[in-house]
PDB file of C-alpha atoms in Angstrom:
ATOM      1  CA  MET A 235     -29.198 -49.837  -0.181  1.00 40.00           C
ATOM      2  CA  LYS A 236     -28.485 -46.926  -2.527  1.00 40.00           C
ATOM      3  CA  MET A 237     -28.865 -47.390  -6.246  1.00 42.00           C
ATOM      4  CA  GLN A 238     -25.609 -46.928  -8.138  1.00 42.00           C
ATOM      5  CA  ASN A 239     -26.792 -43.788  -9.899  1.00 41.00           C
ATOM      6  CA  ASP A 240     -27.497 -42.174  -6.517  1.00 41.00           C
ATOM      7  CA  VAL A 241     -23.883 -42.433  -5.408  1.00 40.00           C
ATOM      8  CA  VAL A 242     -22.108 -39.067  -5.330  1.00 39.00           C
ATOM      9  CA  PRO A 243     -18.446 -39.206  -6.354  1.00 42.00           C
ATOM     10  CA  PRO A 244     -16.151 -38.201  -3.490  1.00 42.00           C
ATOM     11  CA  SER A 245     -14.831 -35.194  -5.454  1.00 42.00           C
ATOM     12  CA  THR A 246     -18.272 -33.568  -5.695  1.00 45.00           C
ATOM     13  CA  ALA A 247     -21.068 -32.510  -3.426  1.00 50.00           C
ATOM     14  CA  VAL A 248     -24.731 -31.924  -4.233  1.00 52.00           C
ATOM     15  CA  GLN A 249     -26.782 -29.051  -2.929  1.00 54.00           C
ATOM     16  CA  PRO A 250     -29.749 -31.321  -2.028  1.00 61.00           C
ATOM     17  CA  GLN A 251     -32.658 -28.970  -2.690  1.00 80.00           C
ATOM     18  CA  ALA A 252     -33.535 -25.651  -4.233  1.00 84.00           C
ATOM     19  CA  GLN A 253     -32.467 -22.596  -2.275  1.00 86.00           C
ATOM     20  CA  PHE A 254     -34.467 -19.389  -2.017  1.00 89.00           C
ATOM     21  CA  VAL A 255     -32.277 -16.346  -1.457  1.00 87.00           C
ATOM     22  CA  THR A 256     -33.484 -12.786  -0.821  1.00 89.00           C
ATOM     23  CA  ILE A 257     -31.270 -10.178  -2.465  1.00 87.00           C
ATOM     24  CA  SER A 258     -29.766  -7.617  -0.090  1.00 82.00           C
ATOM     25  CA  GLU A 259     -28.969  -3.980  -0.806  1.00 77.00           C
ATOM     26  CA  GLU A 260     -25.310  -4.878  -1.386  1.00 74.00           C
ATOM     27  CA  GLU A 261     -26.155  -7.632  -3.873  1.00 80.00           C
ATOM     28  CA  ALA A 262     -28.592  -5.483  -5.873  1.00 82.00           C
ATOM     29  CA  GLY A 263     -27.479  -4.201  -9.264  1.00 83.00           C
ATOM     30  CA  GLN A 264     -25.653  -7.366 -10.333  1.00 85.00           C
ATOM     31  CA  ARG A 265     -26.633  -9.320 -13.413  1.00 89.00           C
ATOM     32  CA  ILE A 266     -28.186 -12.662 -12.472  1.00 91.00           C
ATOM     33  CA  ASP A 267     -25.515 -14.645 -14.344  1.00 89.00           C
ATOM     34  CA  ASN A 268     -22.671 -12.881 -12.509  1.00 86.00           C
ATOM     35  CA  TYR A 269     -24.477 -13.373  -9.193  1.00 87.00           C
ATOM     36  CA  LEU A 270     -24.874 -17.113  -9.794  1.00 89.00           C
ATOM     37  CA  LEU A 271     -21.257 -17.524 -10.899  1.00 84.00           C
ATOM     38  CA  ARG A 272     -20.212 -15.958  -7.593  1.00 81.00           C
ATOM     39  CA  VAL A 273     -22.530 -17.859  -5.235  1.00 83.00           C
ATOM     40  CA  CYS A 274     -22.274 -21.222  -7.016  1.00 82.00           C
ATOM     41  CA  LYS A 275     -18.531 -21.584  -6.579  1.00 74.00           C
ATOM     42  CA  GLY A 276     -17.265 -24.812  -8.133  1.00 74.00           C
ATOM     43  CA  VAL A 277     -20.140 -25.101 -10.600  1.00 83.00           C
ATOM     44  CA  PRO A 278     -18.939 -25.036 -14.231  1.00 84.00           C
ATOM     45  CA  LYS A 279     -19.795 -21.809 -16.046  1.00 83.00           C
ATOM     46  CA  SER A 280     -21.539 -23.768 -18.793  1.00 86.00           C
ATOM     47  CA  HIS A 281     -23.854 -25.373 -16.222  1.00 88.00           C
ATOM     48  CA  VAL A 282     -24.776 -22.004 -14.688  1.00 88.00           C
ATOM     49  CA  TYR A 283     -25.887 -20.742 -18.099  1.00 89.00           C
ATOM     50  CA  ARG A 284     -27.697 -24.016 -18.765  1.00 89.00           C
ATOM     51  CA  ILE A 285     -29.883 -23.709 -15.648  1.00 90.00           C
ATOM     52  CA  LEU A 286     -30.551 -20.081 -16.564  1.00 91.00           C
ATOM     53  CA  ARG A 287     -31.677 -21.005 -20.100  1.00 89.00           C
ATOM     54  CA  SER A 288     -33.814 -23.889 -18.851  1.00 90.00           C
ATOM     55  CA  GLY A 289     -35.807 -21.651 -16.506  1.00 90.00           C
ATOM     56  CA  GLU A 290     -34.740 -23.562 -13.377  1.00 91.00           C
ATOM     57  CA  VAL A 291     -33.531 -20.270 -11.903  1.00 93.00           C
ATOM     58  CA  ARG A 292     -36.502 -18.096 -10.981  1.00 93.00           C
ATOM     59  CA  VAL A 293     -36.742 -14.545  -9.625  1.00 93.00           C
ATOM     60  CA  ASN A 294     -39.942 -13.779  -7.691  1.00 93.00           C
ATOM     61  CA  LYS A 295     -41.332 -17.069  -9.111  1.00 90.00           C
ATOM     62  CA  GLY A 296     -40.885 -15.903 -12.700  1.00 91.00           C
ATOM     63  CA  ARG A 297     -38.449 -16.792 -15.478  1.00 91.00           C
ATOM     64  CA  ILE A 298     -35.696 -14.302 -16.323  1.00 91.00           C
ATOM     65  CA  ASP A 299     -32.856 -14.161 -18.836  1.00 87.00           C
ATOM     66  CA  GLN A 300     -29.144 -13.894 -18.051  1.00 85.00           C
ATOM     67  CA  LEU A 301     -29.140 -10.098 -18.520  1.00 88.00           C
ATOM     68  CA  TYR A 302     -31.643  -9.484 -15.700  1.00 92.00           C
ATOM     69  CA  ARG A 303     -30.270  -7.136 -13.017  1.00 90.00           C
ATOM     70  CA  LEU A 304     -31.173  -8.020  -9.463  1.00 91.00           C
ATOM     71  CA  VAL A 305     -33.190  -5.624  -7.301  1.00 90.00           C
ATOM     72  CA  GLU A 306     -33.111  -5.437  -3.507  1.00 87.00           C
ATOM     73  CA  GLY A 307     -35.796  -7.755  -2.125  1.00 89.00           C
ATOM     74  CA  ASP A 308     -35.840 -10.097  -5.145  1.00 92.00           C
ATOM     75  CA  VAL A 309     -36.286 -13.732  -4.154  1.00 92.00           C
ATOM     76  CA  VAL A 310     -34.028 -15.948  -6.256  1.00 92.00           C
ATOM     77  CA  ARG A 311     -34.653 -19.680  -6.631  1.00 91.00           C
ATOM     78  CA  ILE A 312     -31.370 -21.535  -7.106  1.00 90.00           C
ATOM     79  CA  PRO A 313     -31.976 -25.155  -8.198  1.00 90.00           C
ATOM     80  CA  PRO A 314     -30.019 -28.131  -6.808  1.00 86.00           C
ATOM     81  CA  VAL A 315     -26.550 -28.127  -8.363  1.00 79.00           C
ATOM     82  CA  ARG A 316     -23.532 -30.408  -8.220  1.00 66.00           C
ATOM     83  CA  ILE A 317     -20.579 -28.484  -6.806  1.00 58.00           C
ATOM     84  CA  ALA A 318     -16.984 -29.627  -7.210  1.00 53.00           C
ATOM     85  CA  GLU A 319     -15.103 -29.594  -3.955  1.00 49.00           C
ATOM     86  CA  LYS A 320     -12.273 -27.105  -3.795  1.00 48.00           C
ATOM     87  CA  THR A 321      -8.879 -28.617  -4.449  1.00 48.00           C
ATOM     88  CA  ALA A 322      -6.929 -25.406  -3.854  1.00 49.00           C
ATOM     89  CA  PRO A 323      -5.746 -24.841  -0.290  1.00 58.00           C
ATOM     90  CA  ALA A 324      -7.760 -22.325   1.683  1.00 71.00           C
ATOM     91  CA  ALA A 325      -6.152 -18.904   2.025  1.00 75.00           C
ATOM     92  CA  PRO A 326      -4.678 -18.323   5.481  1.00 81.00           C
ATOM     93  CA  PRO A 327      -6.397 -15.379   7.195  1.00 77.00           C
ATOM     94  CA  CYS A 328      -4.250 -12.260   7.238  1.00 80.00           C
ATOM     95  CA  GLU A 329      -4.751  -8.593   8.007  1.00 82.00           C
ATOM     96  CA  PHE A 330      -2.583  -5.854   6.514  1.00 92.00           C
ATOM     97  CA  LYS A 331      -1.620  -2.388   7.709  1.00 95.00           C
ATOM     98  CA  ILE A 332      -4.803  -0.315   7.526  1.00 96.00           C
ATOM     99  CA  ILE A 333      -4.522   3.263   6.258  1.00 97.00           C
ATOM    100  CA  PHE A 334      -8.266   3.987   6.337  1.00 97.00           C
ATOM    101  CA  GLU A 335     -11.441   2.057   7.074  1.00 97.00           C
ATOM    102  CA  ASP A 336     -15.122   2.835   7.462  1.00 96.00           C
ATOM    103  CA  ALA A 337     -18.397   1.105   6.576  1.00 95.00           C
ATOM    104  CA  HIS A 338     -17.784   1.643   2.843  1.00 96.00           C
ATOM    105  CA  LEU A 339     -14.036   1.397   2.258  1.00 97.00           C
ATOM    106  CA  LEU A 340     -10.915  -0.414   3.378  1.00 97.00           C
ATOM    107  CA  VAL A 341      -7.552   1.022   2.324  1.00 97.00           C
ATOM    108  CA  ILE A 342      -4.429  -0.986   3.163  1.00 97.00           C
ATOM    109  CA  ASP A 343      -0.680  -0.626   2.701  1.00 97.00           C
ATOM    110  CA  LYS A 344       0.180  -3.744   0.683  1.00 97.00           C
ATOM    111  CA  PRO A 345       3.701  -5.126   1.126  1.00 96.00           C
ATOM    112  CA  ALA A 346       5.828  -6.008  -1.905  1.00 95.00           C
ATOM    113  CA  GLY A 347       5.860  -9.674  -2.925  1.00 93.00           C
ATOM    114  CA  VAL A 348       2.164 -10.283  -2.197  1.00 92.00           C
ATOM    115  CA  ALA A 349      -0.295 -10.724  -5.076  1.00 90.00           C
ATOM    116  CA  VAL A 350      -3.596  -8.874  -4.807  1.00 90.00           C
ATOM    117  CA  HIS A 351      -5.551 -12.000  -5.822  1.00 84.00           C
ATOM    118  CA  GLY A 352      -5.019 -15.669  -6.624  1.00 75.00           C
ATOM    119  CA  GLY A 353      -4.312 -16.912 -10.156  1.00 64.00           C
ATOM    120  CA  SER A 354      -1.366 -17.234 -12.561  1.00 57.00           C
ATOM    121  CA  GLY A 355       0.354 -19.770 -10.332  1.00 61.00           C
ATOM    122  CA  VAL A 356      -0.561 -17.990  -7.081  1.00 66.00           C
ATOM    123  CA  SER A 357      -3.020 -19.877  -4.858  1.00 73.00           C
ATOM    124  CA  PHE A 358      -4.254 -16.804  -3.024  1.00 80.00           C
ATOM    125  CA  GLY A 359      -3.633 -13.106  -2.612  1.00 86.00           C
ATOM    126  CA  VAL A 360      -4.600 -10.118  -0.490  1.00 91.00           C
ATOM    127  CA  ILE A 361      -8.324 -10.338  -1.256  1.00 91.00           C
ATOM    128  CA  GLU A 362      -8.584 -14.046  -0.349  1.00 90.00           C
ATOM    129  CA  GLN A 363      -6.586 -13.536   2.857  1.00 91.00           C
ATOM    130  CA  LEU A 364      -8.687 -10.567   3.946  1.00 93.00           C
ATOM    131  CA  ARG A 365     -11.909 -12.472   3.273  1.00 90.00           C
ATOM    132  CA  ALA A 366     -10.572 -15.387   5.321  1.00 90.00           C
ATOM    133  CA  SER A 367      -9.750 -13.052   8.223  1.00 91.00           C
ATOM    134  CA  ARG A 368     -13.174 -11.372   8.003  1.00 91.00           C
ATOM    135  CA  PRO A 369     -15.631 -14.253   7.598  1.00 89.00           C
ATOM    136  CA  ASP A 370     -18.598 -12.070   8.577  1.00 88.00           C
ATOM    137  CA  ALA A 371     -17.924  -9.476   5.877  1.00 88.00           C
ATOM    138  CA  LYS A 372     -20.892  -9.508   3.497  1.00 85.00           C
ATOM    139  CA  PHE A 373     -18.978  -7.803   0.679  1.00 91.00           C
ATOM    140  CA  LEU A 374     -15.285  -7.195   0.035  1.00 92.00           C
ATOM    141  CA  GLU A 375     -13.880  -6.537  -3.431  1.00 92.00           C
ATOM    142  CA  LEU A 376     -10.745  -5.014  -4.937  1.00 94.00           C
ATOM    143  CA  VAL A 377     -11.326  -1.537  -6.380  1.00 95.00           C
ATOM    144  CA  HIS A 378      -8.096  -1.687  -8.412  1.00 94.00           C
ATOM    145  CA  ARG A 379      -4.908  -3.743  -8.601  1.00 92.00           C
ATOM    146  CA  LEU A 380      -1.240  -3.410  -7.811  1.00 94.00           C
ATOM    147  CA  ASP A 381       1.516  -5.552  -9.288  1.00 92.00           C
ATOM    148  CA  ARG A 382       2.733  -8.278  -6.949  1.00 92.00           C
ATOM    149  CA  ASP A 383       6.124  -6.577  -6.499  1.00 95.00           C
ATOM    150  CA  THR A 384       4.663  -3.086  -5.971  1.00 97.00           C
ATOM    151  CA  SER A 385       3.964  -1.941  -2.420  1.00 97.00           C
ATOM    152  CA  GLY A 386       1.582   0.720  -1.161  1.00 97.00           C
ATOM    153  CA  LEU A 387      -2.014   1.871  -1.206  1.00 98.00           C
ATOM    154  CA  LEU A 388      -4.669  -0.632  -2.235  1.00 97.00           C
ATOM    155  CA  LEU A 389      -8.373   0.233  -2.136  1.00 97.00           C
ATOM    156  CA  LEU A 390     -11.088  -2.307  -1.359  1.00 96.00           C
ATOM    157  CA  ALA A 391     -14.840  -1.731  -1.305  1.00 96.00           C
ATOM    158  CA  LYS A 392     -17.026  -3.018   1.529  1.00 95.00           C
ATOM    159  CA  LYS A 393     -20.241  -2.157  -0.312  1.00 93.00           C
ATOM    160  CA  ARG A 394     -21.193  -2.716  -3.950  1.00 90.00           C
ATOM    161  CA  SER A 395     -22.342   0.901  -4.225  1.00 92.00           C
ATOM    162  CA  ALA A 396     -18.843   2.045  -3.191  1.00 95.00           C
ATOM    163  CA  LEU A 397     -17.209  -0.280  -5.731  1.00 94.00           C
ATOM    164  CA  THR A 398     -19.388   1.023  -8.565  1.00 92.00           C
ATOM    165  CA  ASN A 399     -18.824   4.652  -7.576  1.00 95.00           C
ATOM    166  CA  LEU A 400     -15.039   4.329  -7.363  1.00 96.00           C
ATOM    167  CA  HIS A 401     -14.880   2.462 -10.676  1.00 94.00           C
ATOM    168  CA  GLU A 402     -16.804   5.351 -12.263  1.00 94.00           C
ATOM    169  CA  GLN A 403     -14.378   7.874 -10.748  1.00 95.00           C
ATOM    170  CA  MET A 404     -11.390   5.966 -12.111  1.00 93.00           C
ATOM    171  CA  ARG A 405     -12.978   5.538 -15.534  1.00 91.00           C
ATOM    172  CA  ASP A 406     -13.737   9.270 -15.698  1.00 92.00           C
ATOM    173  CA  GLY A 407     -10.214  10.257 -14.608  1.00 91.00           C
ATOM    174  CA  LEU A 408     -11.378  11.758 -11.310  1.00 94.00           C
ATOM    175  CA  THR A 409      -8.880   9.920  -9.110  1.00 95.00           C
ATOM    176  CA  ASP A 410      -5.215  10.842  -8.668  1.00 96.00           C
ATOM    177  CA  LYS A 411      -2.750   7.972  -8.093  1.00 96.00           C
ATOM    178  CA  ARG A 412       0.930   8.682  -7.423  1.00 98.00           C
ATOM    179  CA  TYR A 413       3.894   6.369  -7.024  1.00 98.00           C
ATOM    180  CA  LEU A 414       7.481   6.703  -5.805  1.00 98.00           C
ATOM    181  CA  VAL A 415       9.947   5.042  -8.149  1.00 98.00           C
ATOM    182  CA  LEU A 416      13.744   4.801  -8.295  1.00 98.00           C
ATOM    183  CA  VAL A 417      15.324   4.576 -11.746  1.00 98.00           C
ATOM    184  CA  ALA A 418      18.881   3.902 -12.841  1.00 96.00           C
ATOM    185  CA  GLY A 419      20.491   6.661 -14.913  1.00 95.00           C
ATOM    186  CA  ASP A 420      20.854  10.421 -15.183  1.00 95.00           C
ATOM    187  CA  TRP A 421      17.296  11.802 -15.251  1.00 96.00           C
ATOM    188  CA  LYS A 422      17.367  15.395 -16.556  1.00 94.00           C
ATOM    189  CA  ASN A 423      13.907  16.958 -16.487  1.00 95.00           C
ATOM    190  CA  ALA A 424      12.166  18.317 -13.407  1.00 97.00           C
ATOM    191  CA  ARG A 425       8.820  17.299 -14.927  1.00 97.00           C
ATOM    192  CA  GLN A 426       8.344  15.014 -17.922  1.00 97.00           C
ATOM    193  CA  HIS A 427       5.261  13.689 -19.714  1.00 98.00           C
ATOM    194  CA  ILE A 428       5.542  10.253 -21.324  1.00 97.00           C
ATOM    195  CA  LYS A 429       2.795   9.281 -23.760  1.00 97.00           C
ATOM    196  CA  LEU A 430       3.420   5.887 -25.331  1.00 97.00           C
ATOM    197  CA  PRO A 431       0.667   3.485 -26.506  1.00 97.00           C
ATOM    198  CA  LEU A 432       0.743   0.142 -24.686  1.00 96.00           C
ATOM    199  CA  HIS A 433      -0.202  -3.312 -25.955  1.00 95.00           C
ATOM    200  CA  LYS A 434      -0.825  -6.311 -23.687  1.00 91.00           C
ATOM    201  CA  TYR A 435       0.199  -9.782 -24.794  1.00 90.00           C
ATOM    202  CA  THR A 436       0.959 -13.205 -23.315  1.00 84.00           C
ATOM    203  CA  THR A 437       4.312 -14.950 -23.710  1.00 81.00           C
ATOM    204  CA  ALA A 438       4.659 -18.572 -24.817  1.00 80.00           C
ATOM    205  CA  GLU A 439       5.089 -19.447 -21.124  1.00 77.00           C
ATOM    206  CA  GLY A 440       1.733 -17.835 -20.312  1.00 75.00           C
ATOM    207  CA  GLU A 441       3.232 -14.746 -18.673  1.00 81.00           C
ATOM    208  CA  ARG A 442       1.419 -11.438 -19.074  1.00 85.00           C
ATOM    209  CA  ARG A 443       3.575  -8.713 -20.643  1.00 92.00           C
ATOM    210  CA  VAL A 444       3.151  -5.212 -22.066  1.00 95.00           C
ATOM    211  CA  ALA A 445       5.013  -3.522 -24.910  1.00 95.00           C
ATOM    212  CA  VAL A 446       4.988  -0.106 -26.571  1.00 96.00           C
ATOM    213  CA  GLN A 447       3.131  -0.585 -29.844  1.00 95.00           C
ATOM    214  CA  ALA A 448       1.657   1.923 -32.292  1.00 95.00           C
ATOM    215  CA  ASP A 449      -1.830   0.384 -32.201  1.00 94.00           C
ATOM    216  CA  GLY A 450      -1.791  -0.026 -28.407  1.00 95.00           C
ATOM    217  CA  LEU A 451      -3.969   1.779 -25.861  1.00 95.00           C
ATOM    218  CA  ALA A 452      -3.225   5.463 -25.319  1.00 96.00           C
ATOM    219  CA  SER A 453      -1.231   5.803 -22.080  1.00 96.00           C
ATOM    220  CA  HIS A 454       0.046   8.853 -20.228  1.00 97.00           C
ATOM    221  CA  THR A 455       2.317   9.182 -17.182  1.00 97.00           C
ATOM    222  CA  VAL A 456       3.764  12.382 -15.694  1.00 98.00           C
ATOM    223  CA  PHE A 457       7.123  12.032 -13.899  1.00 98.00           C
ATOM    224  CA  SER A 458       8.481  14.604 -11.438  1.00 98.00           C
ATOM    225  CA  LEU A 459      12.090  14.517 -10.246  1.00 98.00           C
ATOM    226  CA  LEU A 460      12.304  14.405  -6.437  1.00 97.00           C
ATOM    227  CA  ARG A 461      16.000  13.668  -5.836  1.00 96.00           C
ATOM    228  CA  LYS A 462      19.111  12.794  -7.814  1.00 95.00           C
ATOM    229  CA  TYR A 463      21.825  10.373  -6.745  1.00 94.00           C
ATOM    230  CA  PRO A 464      25.108   9.569  -8.522  1.00 90.00           C
ATOM    231  CA  ALA A 465      23.654   6.568 -10.359  1.00 93.00           C
ATOM    232  CA  PHE A 466      19.904   6.838  -9.650  1.00 96.00           C
ATOM    233  CA  ALA A 467      16.987   9.265  -9.622  1.00 97.00           C
ATOM    234  CA  LEU A 468      13.958   9.218  -7.338  1.00 97.00           C
ATOM    235  CA  LEU A 469      10.776  10.162  -9.204  1.00 98.00           C
ATOM    236  CA  GLU A 470       7.107  10.628  -8.456  1.00 98.00           C
ATOM    237  CA  ALA A 471       4.916   9.057 -11.143  1.00 98.00           C
ATOM    238  CA  GLU A 472       1.419  10.467 -11.665  1.00 97.00           C
ATOM    239  CA  LEU A 473      -0.904   8.188 -13.591  1.00 95.00           C
ATOM    240  CA  LYS A 474      -3.133   9.913 -16.123  1.00 94.00           C
ATOM    241  CA  THR A 475      -4.288   6.512 -17.437  1.00 93.00           C
ATOM    242  CA  GLY A 476      -4.227   3.177 -15.616  1.00 90.00           C
ATOM    243  CA  ARG A 477      -2.812   0.575 -17.980  1.00 92.00           C
ATOM    244  CA  THR A 478      -1.197  -2.686 -16.897  1.00 91.00           C
ATOM    245  CA  HIS A 479       2.525  -2.189 -16.061  1.00 96.00           C
ATOM    246  CA  GLN A 480       2.235   1.404 -17.342  1.00 97.00           C
ATOM    247  CA  ILE A 481       4.917   3.039 -15.180  1.00 97.00           C
ATOM    248  CA  ARG A 482       7.343   0.152 -15.679  1.00 97.00           C
ATOM    249  CA  VAL A 483       7.036   0.064 -19.469  1.00 97.00           C
ATOM    250  CA  HIS A 484       7.004   3.852 -19.944  1.00 98.00           C
ATOM    251  CA  LEU A 485      10.252   4.131 -18.000  1.00 98.00           C
ATOM    252  CA  SER A 486      11.934   1.117 -19.593  1.00 97.00           C
ATOM    253  CA  ALA A 487      11.040   2.298 -23.098  1.00 97.00           C
ATOM    254  CA  SER A 488      12.503   5.720 -22.251  1.00 96.00           C
ATOM    255  CA  GLY A 489      15.836   4.203 -21.216  1.00 96.00           C
ATOM    256  CA  PHE A 490      15.347   4.323 -17.451  1.00 97.00           C
ATOM    257  CA  ALA A 491      14.955   0.920 -15.828  1.00 95.00           C
ATOM    258  CA  ILE A 492      13.301   0.714 -12.421  1.00 98.00           C
ATOM    259  CA  ALA A 493      15.727  -0.586  -9.809  1.00 97.00           C
ATOM    260  CA  GLY A 494      14.822  -4.222  -9.115  1.00 97.00           C
ATOM    261  CA  ASP A 495      12.250  -4.623 -11.923  1.00 97.00           C
ATOM    262  CA  ASP A 496      12.525  -8.274 -12.979  1.00 94.00           C
ATOM    263  CA  LYS A 497      10.304  -7.968 -16.076  1.00 94.00           C
ATOM    264  CA  TYR A 498      11.371  -4.763 -17.817  1.00 96.00           C
ATOM    265  CA  GLY A 499      14.488  -3.711 -15.900  1.00 95.00           C
ATOM    266  CA  ASP A 500      18.265  -3.997 -16.187  1.00 96.00           C
ATOM    267  CA  PHE A 501      18.909  -7.598 -15.191  1.00 95.00           C
ATOM    268  CA  ALA A 502      22.662  -7.144 -14.616  1.00 96.00           C
ATOM    269  CA  LEU A 503      21.925  -4.178 -12.346  1.00 95.00           C
ATOM    270  CA  ASN A 504      19.264  -6.142 -10.481  1.00 96.00           C
ATOM    271  CA  ARG A 505      21.756  -8.953  -9.765  1.00 96.00           C
ATOM    272  CA  ALA A 506      24.288  -6.418  -8.492  1.00 96.00           C
ATOM    273  CA  LEU A 507      21.673  -4.717  -6.291  1.00 96.00           C
ATOM    274  CA  LEU A 508      20.978  -7.967  -4.427  1.00 95.00           C
ATOM    275  CA  LYS A 509      24.211  -7.352  -2.512  1.00 94.00           C
ATOM    276  CA  GLY A 510      25.463  -4.082  -1.078  1.00 89.00           C
ATOM    277  CA  ASP A 511      28.794  -2.565  -1.999  1.00 89.00           C
ATOM    278  CA  ALA A 512      31.021   0.323  -0.871  1.00 87.00           C
ATOM    279  CA  THR A 513      28.624   2.939  -2.287  1.00 87.00           C
ATOM    280  CA  ARG A 514      25.181   1.590  -1.298  1.00 92.00           C
ATOM    281  CA  GLY A 515      23.171  -1.054   0.512  1.00 94.00           C
ATOM    282  CA  ALA A 516      21.290  -3.974  -1.009  1.00 96.00           C
ATOM    283  CA  LEU A 517      17.900  -3.833  -2.722  1.00 97.00           C
ATOM    284  CA  LYS A 518      16.008  -7.121  -3.035  1.00 96.00           C
ATOM    285  CA  ARG A 519      12.722  -5.891  -4.504  1.00 97.00           C
ATOM    286  CA  MET A 520      11.389  -3.572  -7.190  1.00 98.00           C
ATOM    287  CA  PHE A 521      11.516   0.074  -6.069  1.00 98.00           C
ATOM    288  CA  LEU A 522       7.933   1.048  -6.926  1.00 98.00           C
ATOM    289  CA  HIS A 523       5.570   2.209  -4.201  1.00 98.00           C
ATOM    290  CA  ALA A 524       1.982   3.533  -4.451  1.00 97.00           C
ATOM    291  CA  HIS A 525       2.352   6.366  -1.957  1.00 98.00           C
ATOM    292  CA  GLN A 526      -0.691   8.625  -2.523  1.00 98.00           C
ATOM    293  CA  ILE A 527      -4.244   8.460  -3.825  1.00 98.00           C
ATOM    294  CA  THR A 528      -6.909  11.140  -4.040  1.00 98.00           C
ATOM    295  CA  PHE A 529     -10.586  10.376  -4.650  1.00 98.00           C
ATOM    296  CA  THR A 530     -14.080  11.404  -3.593  1.00 98.00           C
ATOM    297  CA  HIS A 531     -15.603   9.339  -0.815  1.00 98.00           C
ATOM    298  CA  PRO A 532     -18.427   7.359  -2.481  1.00 96.00           C
ATOM    299  CA  GLU A 533     -20.904   8.007   0.347  1.00 94.00           C
ATOM    300  CA  THR A 534     -20.030  11.379   1.905  1.00 95.00           C
ATOM    301  CA  GLY A 535     -18.741  13.146  -1.213  1.00 96.00           C
ATOM    302  CA  LYS A 536     -15.732  14.336   0.779  1.00 97.00           C
ATOM    303  CA  ASN A 537     -12.444  14.766  -1.080  1.00 97.00           C
ATOM    304  CA  MET A 538      -9.894  12.348   0.381  1.00 97.00           C
ATOM    305  CA  THR A 539      -6.117  12.153   0.000  1.00 98.00           C
ATOM    306  CA  LEU A 540      -4.452   9.124   1.599  1.00 98.00           C
ATOM    307  CA  ASN A 541      -0.728   8.424   1.935  1.00 98.00           C
ATOM    308  CA  ALA A 542       1.374   5.363   2.683  1.00 97.00           C
ATOM    309  CA  PRO A 543       4.968   5.978   3.825  1.00 96.00           C
ATOM    310  CA  LEU A 544       7.722   4.595   1.635  1.00 96.00           C
ATOM    311  CA  ALA A 545       8.338   0.919   2.413  1.00 95.00           C
ATOM    312  CA  ALA A 546      11.110   0.480   5.000  1.00 94.00           C
ATOM    313  CA  GLU A 547      13.395  -1.555   2.708  1.00 95.00           C
ATOM    314  CA  CYS A 548      13.216   1.198   0.056  1.00 96.00           C
ATOM    315  CA  GLU A 549      13.849   3.916   2.633  1.00 96.00           C
ATOM    316  CA  ARG A 550      16.902   2.014   3.887  1.00 95.00           C
ATOM    317  CA  PHE A 551      18.259   1.843   0.347  1.00 96.00           C
ATOM    318  CA  LEU A 552      17.891   5.619  -0.075  1.00 96.00           C
ATOM    319  CA  VAL A 553      19.673   6.148   3.246  1.00 94.00           C
ATOM    320  CA  SER A 554      22.523   3.970   1.979  1.00 94.00           C
ATOM    321  CA  LEU A 555      22.778   6.220  -1.085  1.00 93.00           C
ATOM    322  CA  GLY A 556      23.233   9.189   1.225  1.00 85.00           C
ATOM    323  CA  LYS A 557      19.834  10.907   1.330  1.00 70.00           C
ATOM    324  CA  PRO A 558      16.647   9.519   2.855  1.00 69.00           C
ATOM    325  CA  LEU A 559      13.381  10.615   1.281  1.00 68.00           C
ATOM    326  CA  ALA A 560      12.338  12.571   4.387  1.00 60.00           C
ATOM    327  CA  GLN A 561      15.491  14.727   4.357  1.00 50.00           C
TER     328      GLN A 561
END
């Protein structure tokens, strides 16, 4: 008969004994605390740091601090820990349209309406669904993000070395990301630079927002006019910096709302766009599409430019206005 203090509550599970894990090439380079937070899913953050401070976590039989960076071949001792069972539903496996894939990278064409990761009221996103559909993948991480309502090119790394390299390229301004965007209004300039500092904040409801603010982060977008319509203009946006909601806020602050943008757009226009009329079809999403990215392949050093065709629902809307993008 078990003693009462041996009973494990049904909502938790105990890893019964210490584990010894050998660090692979892909896991090398991580700080030990970040590694433990990832592999000990369900363990409170405070507990992870407690077992680190107490010396229960060992690397090659020796004590280390939380700043230690793992090396390939390190043997990590992970002590028995109590792990809370997951209450969130598992992400359903899903594959997306693949634009490019090799041993280092996966580039997909993300549809609008799908979050890139779980959180903020979303149980799961692209990354969780891809991991569920590829259970044997040793490493799969987002290189960057796209807004839930933005479609187009999304880069994922299949090796930690590729993730680090691409992050360095983006930080150093060596990548080129371009978007197709439809705005309401009479856009005049063939090419226009918008440099407005952006400040992130959270609303009382917990929603993430961005506003132009003098003490915000320096932000720069270059817009090129591709086609004019009676009430709209199709632009290509070239990101010189990569701030949250940058294209959306730069355009809104300049008096040009993105068609279908439910955060920074023209809400009366958005309601009207949900149904077609005598002059155009319906548009039931935000017209913002990541159509091109240029970067250096992290392994081969080859310069790569990838494209994703304009989402079908956006193309249909342009056709209804009289001129498809391809024309």
